[in-house]
Protein backbone atom coordinates (compact mmCIF):
# COMPACT_ATOMS: atom_id res chain seq x y z
CA UNK A 1 0.00 0.00 0.00
CA UNK A 2 1.06 3.54 -0.67
CA UNK A 3 1.12 6.18 2.05
CA UNK A 4 -2.02 7.63 0.48
CA UNK A 5 -3.76 4.26 0.74
CA UNK A 6 -2.75 3.91 4.39
CA UNK A 7 -4.10 7.36 5.19
CA UNK A 8 -7.37 6.68 3.37
CA UNK A 9 -7.77 3.27 5.04
CA UNK A 10 -7.27 4.80 8.49
CA UNK A 11 -9.69 7.64 7.76
CA UNK A 12 -12.41 5.27 6.54
CA UNK A 13 -11.94 3.02 9.56
CA UNK A 14 -12.24 5.97 11.95
CA UNK A 15 -15.35 7.26 10.17
CA UNK A 16 -16.87 3.80 10.30
CA UNK A 17 -16.25 3.47 14.02
CA UNK A 18 -17.86 6.86 14.70
CA UNK A 19 -20.92 5.72 12.74
CA UNK A 20 -21.00 2.39 14.58
CA UNK A 21 -20.83 4.00 18.01
CA UNK A 22 -23.62 6.39 17.01
CA UNK A 23 -25.86 3.53 15.91
CA UNK A 24 -25.53 4.39 12.21
CA UNK A 25 -24.80 0.83 11.24
CA UNK A 26 -25.37 0.88 7.49
CA UNK A 27 -23.05 3.88 7.13
CA UNK A 28 -20.49 2.14 9.35
CA UNK A 29 -20.63 -1.03 7.26
CA UNK A 30 -20.04 0.97 4.08
CA UNK A 31 -17.00 2.74 5.56
CA UNK A 32 -15.48 -0.54 6.77
CA UNK A 33 -16.18 -2.13 3.38
CA UNK A 34 -14.42 0.74 1.62
CA UNK A 35 -11.45 0.35 3.97
CA UNK A 36 -11.30 -3.37 3.18
CA UNK A 37 -11.34 -2.60 -0.54
CA UNK A 38 -8.00 -0.88 0.08
CA UNK A 39 -6.63 -3.59 2.39
CA UNK A 40 -8.41 -6.95 2.35
CA UNK A 41 -6.25 -8.25 5.23
CA UNK A 42 -7.33 -5.56 7.69
CA UNK A 43 -8.47 -7.68 10.66
CA UNK A 44 -9.63 -4.65 12.66
CA UNK A 45 -12.05 -3.58 9.90
CA UNK A 46 -13.46 -7.10 9.54
CA UNK A 47 -14.09 -7.30 13.29
CA UNK A 48 -15.73 -3.89 13.52
CA UNK A 49 -17.82 -4.49 10.40
CA UNK A 50 -18.88 -7.76 12.02
CA UNK A 51 -19.97 -5.86 15.13
CA UNK A 52 -21.97 -3.39 13.01
CA UNK A 53 -23.63 -6.24 11.13
CA UNK A 54 -24.40 -8.02 14.39
CA UNK A 55 -26.17 -4.88 15.63
CA UNK A 56 -28.72 -5.22 12.80
CA UNK A 57 -28.71 -9.03 13.07
CA UNK A 58 -27.17 -9.53 9.62
CA UNK A 59 -26.28 -12.90 11.03
CA UNK A 60 -24.43 -14.95 8.42
CA UNK A 61 -22.32 -12.05 7.17
CA UNK A 62 -21.42 -10.89 10.68
CA UNK A 63 -20.17 -14.40 11.48
CA UNK A 64 -18.14 -14.43 8.25
CA UNK A 65 -16.52 -11.12 9.24
CA UNK A 66 -15.61 -12.29 12.75
CA UNK A 67 -14.28 -15.58 11.38
CA UNK A 68 -12.11 -13.74 8.84
CA UNK A 69 -10.82 -11.31 11.47
CA UNK A 70 -9.74 -14.19 13.72
CA UNK A 71 -8.08 -16.07 10.87
CA UNK A 72 -6.09 -12.95 10.06
CA UNK A 73 -5.34 -12.19 13.72
CA UNK A 74 -5.69 -15.21 16.05
CA UNK A 75 -6.09 -14.24 19.69
CA UNK A 76 -7.96 -11.02 18.84
CA UNK A 77 -9.85 -10.69 22.13
CA UNK A 78 -12.14 -7.82 21.09
CA UNK A 79 -13.35 -9.75 18.05
CA UNK A 80 -14.03 -12.88 20.11
CA UNK A 81 -15.98 -10.87 22.69
CA UNK A 82 -18.07 -9.12 20.06
CA UNK A 83 -18.79 -12.42 18.33
CA UNK A 84 -19.92 -13.81 21.69
CA UNK A 85 -22.24 -10.82 22.09
CA UNK A 86 -23.54 -11.40 18.57
CA UNK A 87 -24.59 -14.94 19.52
CA UNK A 88 -26.36 -13.61 22.62
CA UNK A 89 -28.27 -10.87 20.81
CA UNK A 90 -29.07 -13.13 17.83
CA UNK A 91 -30.81 -15.54 20.20
CA UNK A 92 -32.85 -12.69 21.68
CA UNK A 93 -33.73 -11.18 18.27
CA UNK A 94 -35.00 -14.57 17.11
CA UNK A 95 -37.05 -15.66 20.10
CA UNK A 96 -40.13 -16.20 17.91
CA UNK A 97 -38.26 -17.88 15.07
CA UNK A 98 -36.06 -20.41 16.88
CA UNK A 99 -36.89 -23.56 18.81
CA UNK A 100 -36.07 -23.65 22.52
CA UNK A 101 -33.24 -26.09 21.72
CA UNK A 102 -31.74 -23.69 19.17
CA UNK A 103 -31.89 -20.81 21.64
CA UNK A 104 -30.04 -22.91 24.23
CA UNK A 105 -27.42 -23.78 21.61
CA UNK A 106 -26.90 -20.12 20.67
CA UNK A 107 -26.52 -18.91 24.25
CA UNK A 108 -24.17 -21.79 25.12
CA UNK A 109 -21.96 -20.86 22.17
CA UNK A 110 -22.07 -17.24 23.34
CA UNK A 111 -20.82 -18.28 26.79
CA UNK A 112 -18.02 -20.40 25.28
CA UNK A 113 -16.81 -17.42 23.25
CA UNK A 114 -17.03 -15.08 26.24
CA UNK A 115 -14.89 -17.54 28.21
CA UNK A 116 -12.30 -17.42 25.42
CA UNK A 117 -12.46 -13.62 25.27
CA UNK A 118 -11.90 -13.39 29.03
CA UNK A 119 -8.86 -15.66 28.79
CA UNK A 120 -7.49 -13.28 26.13
CA UNK A 121 -8.50 -10.03 27.87
CA UNK A 122 -8.96 -10.76 31.60
CA UNK A 123 -9.16 -7.08 32.49
CA UNK A 124 -12.23 -6.30 30.37
CA UNK A 125 -15.20 -5.33 32.55
CA UNK A 126 -17.38 -5.25 29.42
CA UNK A 127 -16.64 -8.91 28.65
CA UNK A 128 -17.43 -10.06 32.18
CA UNK A 129 -20.66 -8.04 32.27
CA UNK A 130 -21.87 -9.34 28.93
CA UNK A 131 -20.97 -12.91 29.87
CA UNK A 132 -23.15 -12.33 32.92
CA UNK A 133 -25.95 -11.25 30.58
CA UNK A 134 -25.49 -14.44 28.54
CA UNK A 135 -25.72 -16.58 31.68
CA UNK A 136 -28.79 -14.58 32.73
CA UNK A 137 -30.47 -15.36 29.42
CA UNK A 138 -29.51 -19.03 29.81
CA UNK A 139 -31.16 -18.99 33.24
CA UNK A 140 -34.21 -17.24 31.76
CA UNK A 141 -34.56 -20.02 29.19
CA UNK A 142 -34.33 -22.61 31.95
CA UNK A 143 -36.98 -21.16 34.26
CA UNK A 144 -39.60 -19.82 31.82
CA UNK A 145 -41.32 -23.21 31.37
CA UNK A 146 -41.89 -23.16 35.14
CA UNK A 147 -42.84 -19.48 35.48
CA UNK A 148 -45.12 -19.41 32.42
CA UNK A 149 -46.64 -22.91 32.17
CA UNK A 150 -49.64 -21.66 30.17
CA UNK A 151 -47.33 -20.90 27.24
CA UNK A 152 -46.77 -24.62 26.75
CA UNK A 153 -42.98 -24.38 26.55
CA UNK A 154 -41.39 -27.82 26.55
CA UNK A 155 -40.80 -28.96 30.12
CA UNK A 156 -37.73 -30.83 28.92
CA UNK A 157 -35.84 -27.55 29.29
CA UNK A 158 -37.21 -26.56 32.68
CA UNK A 159 -34.55 -28.32 34.75
CA UNK A 160 -31.72 -26.05 35.83
CA UNK A 161 -28.42 -27.11 34.34
CA UNK A 162 -24.97 -26.73 35.79
CA UNK A 163 -21.98 -25.30 33.98
CA UNK A 164 -18.61 -26.93 33.44
CA UNK A 165 -17.53 -25.50 36.81
CA UNK A 166 -20.39 -27.33 38.54
CA UNK A 167 -22.19 -24.06 39.32
CA UNK A 168 -25.64 -23.06 38.13
CA UNK A 169 -26.23 -20.41 35.48
CA UNK A 170 -27.40 -17.75 37.99
CA UNK A 171 -24.34 -18.36 40.16
CA UNK A 172 -22.03 -17.93 37.17
CA UNK A 173 -23.97 -14.85 36.07
CA UNK A 174 -23.62 -13.23 39.47
CA UNK A 175 -19.89 -13.99 39.58
CA UNK A 176 -19.50 -12.35 36.17
CA UNK A 177 -21.40 -9.20 37.16
CA UNK A 178 -19.51 -8.92 40.45
CA UNK A 179 -16.19 -9.25 38.65
CA UNK A 180 -17.21 -6.59 36.11
CA UNK A 181 -18.08 -4.22 38.96
CA UNK A 182 -14.76 -4.95 40.68
CA UNK A 183 -12.87 -4.00 37.52
CA UNK A 184 -15.05 -0.95 36.87
CA UNK A 185 -16.88 0.24 39.98
CA UNK A 186 -18.87 2.81 38.01
CA UNK A 187 -20.45 0.46 35.47
CA UNK A 188 -24.24 1.09 35.50
CA UNK A 189 -25.03 -1.50 32.81
CA UNK A 190 -23.51 -4.29 34.93
CA UNK A 191 -25.52 -3.23 38.00
CA UNK A 192 -28.71 -2.99 35.93
CA UNK A 193 -28.33 -6.45 34.43
CA UNK A 194 -27.43 -7.88 37.82
CA UNK A 195 -30.74 -6.49 39.06
CA UNK A 196 -32.56 -8.34 36.29
CA UNK A 197 -30.79 -11.55 37.32
CA UNK A 198 -31.70 -11.08 40.99
CA UNK A 199 -35.31 -10.38 40.05
CA UNK A 200 -35.44 -13.61 38.05
CA UNK A 201 -33.95 -15.58 40.96
CA UNK A 202 -36.53 -14.15 43.36
CA UNK A 203 -39.34 -14.97 40.90
CA UNK A 204 -38.12 -18.53 40.36
CA UNK A 205 -38.05 -19.06 44.13
CA UNK A 206 -41.47 -17.41 44.55
CA UNK A 207 -39.90 -14.94 46.95
CA UNK A 208 -41.54 -12.32 49.12
CA UNK A 209 -41.24 -8.57 48.62
CA UNK A 210 -38.13 -8.62 50.83
CA UNK A 211 -36.48 -11.11 48.49
CA UNK A 212 -36.67 -8.51 45.73
CA UNK A 213 -34.92 -5.84 47.79
CA UNK A 214 -31.45 -6.81 46.57
CA UNK A 215 -32.61 -6.54 42.97
CA UNK A 216 -34.07 -3.10 43.66
CA UNK A 217 -30.86 -1.96 45.37
CA UNK A 218 -28.79 -3.10 42.37
CA UNK A 219 -31.06 -1.20 39.99
CA UNK A 220 -30.96 1.91 42.17
CA UNK A 221 -27.15 1.69 42.10
CA UNK A 222 -27.35 1.62 38.31
CA UNK A 223 -29.62 4.69 38.34
CA UNK A 224 -27.15 6.61 40.52
CA UNK A 225 -24.20 5.67 38.30
CA UNK A 226 -26.01 6.41 35.03
CA UNK A 227 -25.19 10.12 35.15
CA UNK A 228 -25.71 10.56 31.39
CA UNK A 229 -29.13 8.86 31.55
CA UNK A 230 -28.26 6.43 28.78
CA UNK A 231 -30.05 3.48 30.36
CA UNK A 232 -33.83 3.16 30.48
CA UNK A 233 -34.22 1.84 34.01
CA UNK A 234 -37.62 3.01 35.26
CA UNK A 235 -39.49 0.21 33.51
CA UNK A 236 -37.22 -2.63 34.74
CA UNK A 237 -37.49 -1.29 38.31
CA UNK A 238 -41.26 -0.98 38.00
CA UNK A 239 -41.41 -4.55 36.66
CA UNK A 240 -39.38 -5.95 39.56
CA UNK A 241 -41.56 -4.13 42.11
CA UNK A 242 -44.70 -5.26 40.27
CA UNK A 243 -43.56 -8.90 40.37
CA UNK A 244 -42.81 -8.50 44.08
CA UNK A 245 -46.36 -7.31 44.71
CA UNK A 246 -45.19 -3.83 45.76
CA UNK A 247 -47.79 -2.15 43.57
CA UNK A 248 -47.62 1.27 45.22
CA UNK A 249 -43.94 1.71 44.37
CA UNK A 250 -44.36 0.00 41.00
CA UNK A 251 -47.05 2.52 40.03
CA UNK A 252 -44.92 5.43 41.25
CA UNK A 253 -41.84 4.31 39.30
CA UNK A 254 -43.90 3.43 36.22
CA UNK A 255 -45.52 6.87 36.28
CA UNK A 256 -42.08 8.47 36.56
CA UNK A 257 -40.96 6.49 33.53
CA UNK A 258 -43.98 7.65 31.54
CA UNK A 259 -43.05 11.25 32.20
CA UNK A 260 -39.76 10.53 30.41
CA UNK A 261 -41.26 8.34 27.69
CA UNK A 262 -45.03 8.70 27.20
CA UNK A 263 -44.88 6.03 24.46
CA UNK A 264 -43.77 3.29 26.88
CA UNK A 265 -46.80 1.02 26.65
CA UNK A 266 -45.38 -1.59 29.05
CA UNK A 267 -45.10 0.99 31.83
CA UNK A 268 -48.65 2.12 31.06
CA UNK A 269 -49.83 -1.46 31.44
CA UNK A 270 -47.97 -1.88 34.75
CA UNK A 271 -49.49 1.35 36.09
CA UNK A 272 -53.02 0.30 35.07
CA UNK A 273 -52.70 -3.17 36.62
CA UNK A 274 -51.06 -1.74 39.75
CA UNK A 275 -53.85 0.78 40.30
CA UNK A 276 -56.45 -1.97 39.91
CA UNK A 277 -54.60 -4.15 42.44
CA UNK A 278 -54.49 -1.22 44.87
CA UNK A 279 -58.22 -0.62 44.51
CA UNK A 280 -57.67 2.92 43.25
CA UNK A 281 -60.99 4.56 42.25
CA UNK A 282 -59.38 5.89 39.05
CA UNK A 283 -58.28 2.42 37.94
CA UNK A 284 -61.24 1.82 35.55
CA UNK A 285 -60.56 5.07 33.69
CA UNK A 286 -56.83 4.35 33.48
CA UNK A 287 -57.51 0.80 32.25
CA UNK A 288 -59.84 2.13 29.55
CA UNK A 289 -57.24 4.68 28.43
CA UNK A 290 -54.49 2.04 28.45
CA UNK A 291 -56.63 -0.37 26.43
CA UNK A 292 -57.24 2.33 23.82
CA UNK A 293 -53.54 3.17 23.59
CA UNK A 294 -52.64 -0.51 23.21
CA UNK A 295 -55.21 -0.87 20.43
CA UNK A 296 -53.67 2.16 18.73
CA UNK A 297 -50.21 0.64 19.03
CA UNK A 298 -51.42 -2.72 17.72
CA UNK A 299 -52.98 -1.13 14.64
CA UNK A 300 -49.83 0.87 13.91
CA UNK A 301 -47.66 -2.23 14.29
CA UNK A 302 -49.99 -4.17 11.99
CA UNK A 303 -49.72 -1.50 9.29
CA UNK A 304 -45.93 -1.50 9.54
CA UNK A 305 -45.70 -5.30 9.46
CA UNK A 306 -47.92 -5.40 6.38
CA UNK A 307 -45.79 -2.65 4.83
CA UNK A 308 -42.68 -4.75 5.34
CA UNK A 309 -44.51 -7.69 3.73
CA UNK A 310 -45.15 -5.50 0.69
CA UNK A 311 -41.44 -4.74 0.41
CA UNK A 312 -40.28 -8.29 1.11
CA UNK A 313 -42.90 -10.41 -0.64
CA UNK A 314 -43.71 -9.38 -4.22
CA UNK A 315 -47.27 -10.23 -5.13
CA UNK A 316 -48.63 -9.81 -1.60
CA UNK A 317 -50.41 -6.51 -2.36
CA UNK A 318 -53.90 -7.99 -2.57
CA UNK A 319 -53.55 -9.93 0.67
CA UNK A 320 -52.09 -6.93 2.52
CA UNK A 321 -54.84 -4.56 1.38
CA UNK A 322 -57.53 -7.12 2.20
CA UNK A 323 -56.06 -7.65 5.68
CA UNK A 324 -55.89 -3.92 6.27
CA UNK A 325 -59.51 -3.43 5.22
CA UNK A 326 -60.57 -5.56 8.19
CA UNK A 327 -58.52 -3.56 10.73
CA UNK A 328 -59.68 -0.73 12.95
CA UNK A 329 -56.91 1.82 12.59
CA UNK A 330 -55.67 4.72 14.69
CA UNK A 331 -55.09 8.17 13.21
CA UNK A 332 -51.35 7.44 13.11
CA UNK A 333 -51.91 4.13 11.32
CA UNK A 334 -54.16 5.77 8.72
CA UNK A 335 -51.46 8.41 8.26
CA UNK A 336 -48.91 5.69 7.58
CA UNK A 337 -51.12 4.21 4.87
CA UNK A 338 -51.77 7.65 3.37
CA UNK A 339 -48.22 8.96 3.30
CA UNK A 340 -45.98 5.88 2.95
CA UNK A 341 -45.16 5.31 -0.76
CA UNK A 342 -45.12 1.59 -0.01
CA UNK A 343 -48.88 1.68 0.41
CA UNK A 344 -49.42 4.07 -2.52
CA UNK A 345 -47.68 1.54 -4.77
CA UNK A 346 -49.83 -1.25 -3.34
CA UNK A 347 -53.03 0.69 -4.05
CA UNK A 348 -52.02 1.19 -7.68
CA UNK A 349 -51.11 -2.46 -8.17
CA UNK A 350 -54.34 -3.61 -6.52
CA UNK A 351 -56.43 -1.26 -8.66
CA UNK A 352 -54.69 -2.49 -11.80
CA UNK A 353 -55.55 -6.03 -10.77
CA UNK A 354 -59.21 -5.09 -10.43
CA UNK A 355 -59.29 -4.95 -6.64
CA UNK A 356 -60.83 -2.26 -4.48
CA UNK A 357 -58.72 0.42 -2.83
CA UNK A 358 -61.62 1.95 -0.93
CA UNK A 359 -62.63 1.36 2.66
CA UNK A 360 -59.06 0.55 3.67
CA UNK A 361 -59.44 1.73 7.22
CA UNK A 362 -62.04 1.79 9.93
CA UNK A 363 -60.84 4.41 12.43
CA UNK A 364 -60.75 3.44 16.09
CA UNK A 365 -63.30 5.49 17.97
CA UNK A 366 -62.62 7.13 21.30
Coordinates of C-alpha atoms in Angstrom, one line a residue:
X1 CA 0.0 0.0 0.0
X2 CA 1.1 3.5 -0.7
X3 CA 1.1 6.2 2.0
X4 CA -2.0 7.6 0.5
X5 CA -3.8 4.3 0.7
X6 CA -2.7 3.9 4.4
X7 CA -4.1 7.4 5.2
X8 CA -7.4 6.7 3.4
X9 CA -7.8 3.3 5.0
X10 CA -7.3 4.8 8.5
X11 CA -9.7 7.6 7.8
X12 CA -12.4 5.3 6.5
X13 CA -11.9 3.0 9.6
X14 CA -12.2 6.0 11.9
X15 CA -15.4 7.3 10.2
X16 CA -16.9 3.8 10.3
X17 CA -16.2 3.5 14.0
X18 CA -17.9 6.9 14.7
X19 CA -20.9 5.7 12.7
X20 CA -21.0 2.4 14.6
X21 CA -20.8 4.0 18.0
X22 CA -23.6 6.4 17.0
X23 CA -25.9 3.5 15.9
X24 CA -25.5 4.4 12.2
X25 CA -24.8 0.8 11.2
X26 CA -25.4 0.9 7.5
X27 CA -23.0 3.9 7.1
X28 CA -20.5 2.1 9.3
X29 CA -20.6 -1.0 7.3
X30 CA -20.0 1.0 4.1
X31 CA -17.0 2.7 5.6
X32 CA -15.5 -0.5 6.8
X33 CA -16.2 -2.1 3.4
X34 CA -14.4 0.7 1.6
X35 CA -11.4 0.4 4.0
X36 CA -11.3 -3.4 3.2
X37 CA -11.3 -2.6 -0.5
X38 CA -8.0 -0.9 0.1
X39 CA -6.6 -3.6 2.4
X40 CA -8.4 -6.9 2.4
X41 CA -6.2 -8.3 5.2
X42 CA -7.3 -5.6 7.7
X43 CA -8.5 -7.7 10.7
X44 CA -9.6 -4.6 12.7
X45 CA -12.0 -3.6 9.9
X46 CA -13.5 -7.1 9.5
X47 CA -14.1 -7.3 13.3
X48 CA -15.7 -3.9 13.5
X49 CA -17.8 -4.5 10.4
X50 CA -18.9 -7.8 12.0
X51 CA -20.0 -5.9 15.1
X52 CA -22.0 -3.4 13.0
X53 CA -23.6 -6.2 11.1
X54 CA -24.4 -8.0 14.4
X55 CA -26.2 -4.9 15.6
X56 CA -28.7 -5.2 12.8
X57 CA -28.7 -9.0 13.1
X58 CA -27.2 -9.5 9.6
X59 CA -26.3 -12.9 11.0
X60 CA -24.4 -14.9 8.4
X61 CA -22.3 -12.1 7.2
X62 CA -21.4 -10.9 10.7
X63 CA -20.2 -14.4 11.5
X64 CA -18.1 -14.4 8.2
X65 CA -16.5 -11.1 9.2
X66 CA -15.6 -12.3 12.7
X67 CA -14.3 -15.6 11.4
X68 CA -12.1 -13.7 8.8
X69 CA -10.8 -11.3 11.5
X70 CA -9.7 -14.2 13.7
X71 CA -8.1 -16.1 10.9
X72 CA -6.1 -12.9 10.1
X73 CA -5.3 -12.2 13.7
X74 CA -5.7 -15.2 16.1
X75 CA -6.1 -14.2 19.7
X76 CA -8.0 -11.0 18.8
X77 CA -9.9 -10.7 22.1
X78 CA -12.1 -7.8 21.1
X79 CA -13.3 -9.7 18.0
X80 CA -14.0 -12.9 20.1
X81 CA -16.0 -10.9 22.7
X82 CA -18.1 -9.1 20.1
X83 CA -18.8 -12.4 18.3
X84 CA -19.9 -13.8 21.7
X85 CA -22.2 -10.8 22.1
X86 CA -23.5 -11.4 18.6
X87 CA -24.6 -14.9 19.5
X88 CA -26.4 -13.6 22.6
X89 CA -28.3 -10.9 20.8
X90 CA -29.1 -13.1 17.8
X91 CA -30.8 -15.5 20.2
X92 CA -32.9 -12.7 21.7
X93 CA -33.7 -11.2 18.3
X94 CA -35.0 -14.6 17.1
X95 CA -37.0 -15.7 20.1
X96 CA -40.1 -16.2 17.9
X97 CA -38.3 -17.9 15.1
X98 CA -36.1 -20.4 16.9
X99 CA -36.9 -23.6 18.8
X100 CA -36.1 -23.6 22.5
X101 CA -33.2 -26.1 21.7
X102 CA -31.7 -23.7 19.2
X103 CA -31.9 -20.8 21.6
X104 CA -30.0 -22.9 24.2
X105 CA -27.4 -23.8 21.6
X106 CA -26.9 -20.1 20.7
X107 CA -26.5 -18.9 24.2
X108 CA -24.2 -21.8 25.1
X109 CA -22.0 -20.9 22.2
X110 CA -22.1 -17.2 23.3
X111 CA -20.8 -18.3 26.8
X112 CA -18.0 -20.4 25.3
X113 CA -16.8 -17.4 23.2
X114 CA -17.0 -15.1 26.2
X115 CA -14.9 -17.5 28.2
X116 CA -12.3 -17.4 25.4
X117 CA -12.5 -13.6 25.3
X118 CA -11.9 -13.4 29.0
X119 CA -8.9 -15.7 28.8
X120 CA -7.5 -13.3 26.1
X121 CA -8.5 -10.0 27.9
X122 CA -9.0 -10.8 31.6
X123 CA -9.2 -7.1 32.5
X124 CA -12.2 -6.3 30.4
X125 CA -15.2 -5.3 32.5
X126 CA -17.4 -5.3 29.4
X127 CA -16.6 -8.9 28.6
X128 CA -17.4 -10.1 32.2
X129 CA -20.7 -8.0 32.3
X130 CA -21.9 -9.3 28.9
X131 CA -21.0 -12.9 29.9
X132 CA -23.2 -12.3 32.9
X133 CA -25.9 -11.2 30.6
X134 CA -25.5 -14.4 28.5
X135 CA -25.7 -16.6 31.7
X136 CA -28.8 -14.6 32.7
X137 CA -30.5 -15.4 29.4
X138 CA -29.5 -19.0 29.8
X139 CA -31.2 -19.0 33.2
X140 CA -34.2 -17.2 31.8
X141 CA -34.6 -20.0 29.2
X142 CA -34.3 -22.6 32.0
X143 CA -37.0 -21.2 34.3
X144 CA -39.6 -19.8 31.8
X145 CA -41.3 -23.2 31.4
X146 CA -41.9 -23.2 35.1
X147 CA -42.8 -19.5 35.5
X148 CA -45.1 -19.4 32.4
X149 CA -46.6 -22.9 32.2
X150 CA -49.6 -21.7 30.2
X151 CA -47.3 -20.9 27.2
X152 CA -46.8 -24.6 26.8
X153 CA -43.0 -24.4 26.5
X154 CA -41.4 -27.8 26.5
X155 CA -40.8 -29.0 30.1
X156 CA -37.7 -30.8 28.9
X157 CA -35.8 -27.6 29.3
X158 CA -37.2 -26.6 32.7
X159 CA -34.5 -28.3 34.7
X160 CA -31.7 -26.0 35.8
X161 CA -28.4 -27.1 34.3
X162 CA -25.0 -26.7 35.8
X163 CA -22.0 -25.3 34.0
X164 CA -18.6 -26.9 33.4
X165 CA -17.5 -25.5 36.8
X166 CA -20.4 -27.3 38.5
X167 CA -22.2 -24.1 39.3
X168 CA -25.6 -23.1 38.1
X169 CA -26.2 -20.4 35.5
X170 CA -27.4 -17.8 38.0
X171 CA -24.3 -18.4 40.2
X172 CA -22.0 -17.9 37.2
X173 CA -24.0 -14.9 36.1
X174 CA -23.6 -13.2 39.5
X175 CA -19.9 -14.0 39.6
X176 CA -19.5 -12.4 36.2
X177 CA -21.4 -9.2 37.2
X178 CA -19.5 -8.9 40.5
X179 CA -16.2 -9.3 38.6
X180 CA -17.2 -6.6 36.1
X181 CA -18.1 -4.2 39.0
X182 CA -14.8 -4.9 40.7
X183 CA -12.9 -4.0 37.5
X184 CA -15.1 -0.9 36.9
X185 CA -16.9 0.2 40.0
X186 CA -18.9 2.8 38.0
X187 CA -20.5 0.5 35.5
X188 CA -24.2 1.1 35.5
X189 CA -25.0 -1.5 32.8
X190 CA -23.5 -4.3 34.9
X191 CA -25.5 -3.2 38.0
X192 CA -28.7 -3.0 35.9
X193 CA -28.3 -6.4 34.4
X194 CA -27.4 -7.9 37.8
X195 CA -30.7 -6.5 39.1
X196 CA -32.6 -8.3 36.3
X197 CA -30.8 -11.6 37.3
X198 CA -31.7 -11.1 41.0
X199 CA -35.3 -10.4 40.1
X200 CA -35.4 -13.6 38.1
X201 CA -33.9 -15.6 41.0
X202 CA -36.5 -14.2 43.4
X203 CA -39.3 -15.0 40.9
X204 CA -38.1 -18.5 40.4
X205 CA -38.1 -19.1 44.1
X206 CA -41.5 -17.4 44.6
X207 CA -39.9 -14.9 46.9
X208 CA -41.5 -12.3 49.1
X209 CA -41.2 -8.6 48.6
X210 CA -38.1 -8.6 50.8
X211 CA -36.5 -11.1 48.5
X212 CA -36.7 -8.5 45.7
X213 CA -34.9 -5.8 47.8
X214 CA -31.5 -6.8 46.6
X215 CA -32.6 -6.5 43.0
X216 CA -34.1 -3.1 43.7
X217 CA -30.9 -2.0 45.4
X218 CA -28.8 -3.1 42.4
X219 CA -31.1 -1.2 40.0
X220 CA -31.0 1.9 42.2
X221 CA -27.1 1.7 42.1
X222 CA -27.4 1.6 38.3
X223 CA -29.6 4.7 38.3
X224 CA -27.2 6.6 40.5
X225 CA -24.2 5.7 38.3
X226 CA -26.0 6.4 35.0
X227 CA -25.2 10.1 35.2
X228 CA -25.7 10.6 31.4
X229 CA -29.1 8.9 31.5
X230 CA -28.3 6.4 28.8
X231 CA -30.1 3.5 30.4
X232 CA -33.8 3.2 30.5
X233 CA -34.2 1.8 34.0
X234 CA -37.6 3.0 35.3
X235 CA -39.5 0.2 33.5
X236 CA -37.2 -2.6 34.7
X237 CA -37.5 -1.3 38.3
X238 CA -41.3 -1.0 38.0
X239 CA -41.4 -4.5 36.7
X240 CA -39.4 -6.0 39.6
X241 CA -41.6 -4.1 42.1
X242 CA -44.7 -5.3 40.3
X243 CA -43.6 -8.9 40.4
X244 CA -42.8 -8.5 44.1
X245 CA -46.4 -7.3 44.7
X246 CA -45.2 -3.8 45.8
X247 CA -47.8 -2.2 43.6
X248 CA -47.6 1.3 45.2
X249 CA -43.9 1.7 44.4
X250 CA -44.4 0.0 41.0
X251 CA -47.0 2.5 40.0
X252 CA -44.9 5.4 41.2
X253 CA -41.8 4.3 39.3
X254 CA -43.9 3.4 36.2
X255 CA -45.5 6.9 36.3
X256 CA -42.1 8.5 36.6
X257 CA -41.0 6.5 33.5
X258 CA -44.0 7.6 31.5
X259 CA -43.0 11.3 32.2
X260 CA -39.8 10.5 30.4
X261 CA -41.3 8.3 27.7
X262 CA -45.0 8.7 27.2
X263 CA -44.9 6.0 24.5
X264 CA -43.8 3.3 26.9
X265 CA -46.8 1.0 26.6
X266 CA -45.4 -1.6 29.0
X267 CA -45.1 1.0 31.8
X268 CA -48.6 2.1 31.1
X269 CA -49.8 -1.5 31.4
X270 CA -48.0 -1.9 34.8
X271 CA -49.5 1.3 36.1
X272 CA -53.0 0.3 35.1
X273 CA -52.7 -3.2 36.6
X274 CA -51.1 -1.7 39.8
X275 CA -53.9 0.8 40.3
X276 CA -56.4 -2.0 39.9
X277 CA -54.6 -4.1 42.4
X278 CA -54.5 -1.2 44.9
X279 CA -58.2 -0.6 44.5
X280 CA -57.7 2.9 43.2
X281 CA -61.0 4.6 42.2
X282 CA -59.4 5.9 39.1
X283 CA -58.3 2.4 37.9
X284 CA -61.2 1.8 35.6
X285 CA -60.6 5.1 33.7
X286 CA -56.8 4.3 33.5
X287 CA -57.5 0.8 32.3
X288 CA -59.8 2.1 29.6
X289 CA -57.2 4.7 28.4
X290 CA -54.5 2.0 28.5
X291 CA -56.6 -0.4 26.4
X292 CA -57.2 2.3 23.8
X293 CA -53.5 3.2 23.6
X294 CA -52.6 -0.5 23.2
X295 CA -55.2 -0.9 20.4
X296 CA -53.7 2.2 18.7
X297 CA -50.2 0.6 19.0
X298 CA -51.4 -2.7 17.7
X299 CA -53.0 -1.1 14.6
X300 CA -49.8 0.9 13.9
X301 CA -47.7 -2.2 14.3
X302 CA -50.0 -4.2 12.0
X303 CA -49.7 -1.5 9.3
X304 CA -45.9 -1.5 9.5
X305 CA -45.7 -5.3 9.5
X306 CA -47.9 -5.4 6.4
X307 CA -45.8 -2.6 4.8
X308 CA -42.7 -4.8 5.3
X309 CA -44.5 -7.7 3.7
X310 CA -45.2 -5.5 0.7
X311 CA -41.4 -4.7 0.4
X312 CA -40.3 -8.3 1.1
X313 CA -42.9 -10.4 -0.6
X314 CA -43.7 -9.4 -4.2
X315 CA -47.3 -10.2 -5.1
X316 CA -48.6 -9.8 -1.6
X317 CA -50.4 -6.5 -2.4
X318 CA -53.9 -8.0 -2.6
X319 CA -53.5 -9.9 0.7
X320 CA -52.1 -6.9 2.5
X321 CA -54.8 -4.6 1.4
X322 CA -57.5 -7.1 2.2
X323 CA -56.1 -7.7 5.7
X324 CA -55.9 -3.9 6.3
X325 CA -59.5 -3.4 5.2
X326 CA -60.6 -5.6 8.2
X327 CA -58.5 -3.6 10.7
X328 CA -59.7 -0.7 13.0
X329 CA -56.9 1.8 12.6
X330 CA -55.7 4.7 14.7
X331 CA -55.1 8.2 13.2
X332 CA -51.3 7.4 13.1
X333 CA -51.9 4.1 11.3
X334 CA -54.2 5.8 8.7
X335 CA -51.5 8.4 8.3
X336 CA -48.9 5.7 7.6
X337 CA -51.1 4.2 4.9
X338 CA -51.8 7.7 3.4
X339 CA -48.2 9.0 3.3
X340 CA -46.0 5.9 3.0
X341 CA -45.2 5.3 -0.8
X342 CA -45.1 1.6 0.0
X343 CA -48.9 1.7 0.4
X344 CA -49.4 4.1 -2.5
X345 CA -47.7 1.5 -4.8
X346 CA -49.8 -1.3 -3.3
X347 CA -53.0 0.7 -4.0
X348 CA -52.0 1.2 -7.7
X349 CA -51.1 -2.5 -8.2
X350 CA -54.3 -3.6 -6.5
X351 CA -56.4 -1.3 -8.7
X352 CA -54.7 -2.5 -11.8
X353 CA -55.5 -6.0 -10.8
X354 CA -59.2 -5.1 -10.4
X355 CA -59.3 -4.9 -6.6
X356 CA -60.8 -2.3 -4.5
X357 CA -58.7 0.4 -2.8
X358 CA -61.6 1.9 -0.9
X359 CA -62.6 1.4 2.7
X360 CA -59.1 0.6 3.7
X361 CA -59.4 1.7 7.2
X362 CA -62.0 1.8 9.9
X363 CA -60.8 4.4 12.4
X364 CA -60.8 3.4 16.1
X365 CA -63.3 5.5 18.0
X366 CA -62.6 7.1 21.3

